[in-house]
Coordinates of C-alpha atoms in Angstrom, one line a residue:
M1 CA 3.3 4.9 -30.8
Q2 CA 1.8 6.0 -27.3
N3 CA 4.0 3.9 -24.7
T4 CA 3.3 5.5 -20.9
F5 CA 0.0 7.1 -20.4
S6 CA -1.8 8.4 -17.4
R7 CA -5.7 8.2 -16.5
T8 CA -7.6 9.9 -13.6
I9 CA -10.1 7.9 -12.4
T10 CA -13.2 8.3 -9.8
S11 CA -12.9 5.9 -7.1
E12 CA -15.3 4.6 -4.1
G13 CA -16.1 7.8 -2.2
A14 CA -15.7 10.2 -4.9
E15 CA -12.2 10.5 -4.7
D16 CA -10.0 11.6 -8.0
R17 CA -6.7 9.2 -8.2
K18 CA -4.4 10.0 -10.8
F19 CA -2.7 6.5 -12.3
Y20 CA 0.3 6.3 -14.5
F21 CA 0.5 3.4 -16.7
T22 CA 4.0 2.3 -17.8
P23 CA 4.3 -0.7 -20.0
N24 CA 6.8 -3.6 -19.3
K25 CA 7.2 -4.0 -23.3
A26 CA 7.2 -1.6 -25.4
D27 CA 5.9 -2.8 -28.7
A28 CA 3.5 -5.8 -27.2
P29 CA 2.5 -4.6 -23.8
T30 CA 2.1 -7.9 -21.4
G31 CA 1.9 -6.3 -18.4
Y32 CA 1.8 -2.8 -16.8
T33 CA 3.2 -1.6 -13.9
V34 CA 1.1 1.3 -12.8
H35 CA 1.7 4.2 -10.3
I36 CA -0.8 5.9 -8.3
N37 CA 0.3 9.7 -7.7
R38 CA -0.1 11.1 -4.1
N39 CA -1.1 8.2 -2.7
A40 CA 0.2 7.3 0.8
E41 CA -1.2 3.8 1.4
M42 CA 0.4 2.1 -1.8
K43 CA 2.5 3.9 -4.8
R44 CA 2.5 1.4 -7.4
F45 CA 1.4 -2.3 -8.6
K46 CA 1.2 -4.5 -11.4
M47 CA -1.4 -5.5 -14.1
K48 CA -1.3 -8.7 -16.5
K49 CA -2.9 -9.8 -19.4
E50 CA -5.2 -13.0 -18.6
D51 CA -6.5 -15.6 -21.0
G52 CA -9.5 -13.9 -21.5
D53 CA -7.6 -10.6 -22.8
T54 CA -8.9 -9.0 -19.4
W55 CA -5.8 -6.7 -17.8
K56 CA -5.7 -8.2 -14.2
I57 CA -4.0 -7.0 -10.7
E58 CA -1.3 -9.4 -10.4
T59 CA -0.8 -10.9 -6.6
Q60 CA 1.7 -8.7 -5.3
A61 CA 4.1 -9.3 -2.0
Q62 CA 2.4 -5.9 -0.8
R63 CA -0.9 -6.2 0.6
L64 CA -3.2 -4.1 -2.2
P65 CA -6.1 -2.0 -0.8
E66 CA -9.6 -3.5 -1.4
W67 CA -10.7 0.1 -3.0
L68 CA -8.0 -0.9 -5.8
F69 CA -9.7 -4.1 -6.9
G70 CA -13.0 -2.1 -7.1
L71 CA -11.2 -0.4 -10.1
E72 CA -10.1 -3.3 -11.9
A73 CA -12.5 -2.8 -14.6
Q74 CA -12.0 0.3 -14.8
L75 CA -8.1 0.0 -15.2
N76 CA -8.8 -2.7 -17.9
T77 CA -10.9 -0.6 -20.1
E78 CA -8.1 2.4 -19.9
I79 CA -5.6 -0.1 -21.1
E80 CA -7.7 -1.4 -24.1
N81 CA -8.3 1.6 -24.8
S82 CA -4.7 3.3 -25.0
L83 CA -3.7 0.3 -26.8
S84 CA -6.7 0.7 -29.2
L85 CA -5.1 4.2 -29.9
R86 CA -1.4 3.5 -30.6
K87 CA -0.5 3.1 -34.1
P88 CA 0.8 0.3 -36.0
A89 CA 4.8 0.4 -36.7
A90 CA 5.9 1.3 -40.5
G91 CA 6.3 -2.5 -41.1
N92 CA 3.2 -3.2 -40.1
K93 CA 1.1 -1.8 -43.0

């Protein structure tokens, strides 16, 4: 079963950024902490699944850069793709 995963996403200005997704709960993630590799502006933020089954960036104490919200749909897609690749637990056949 895959829990933590990483993806490289191209942001505005064609800059590649590597994101590391760590689930807040291993079996059925309800949220992710996302770390950004080599970013001086910010290091991490959290995402949570909303009622509409879409992963959204949570409101943070730290002000988040605008470019990050432009990637929200891509981040949602990467989380959903990762979850679809996970194998069901042995007891859930």
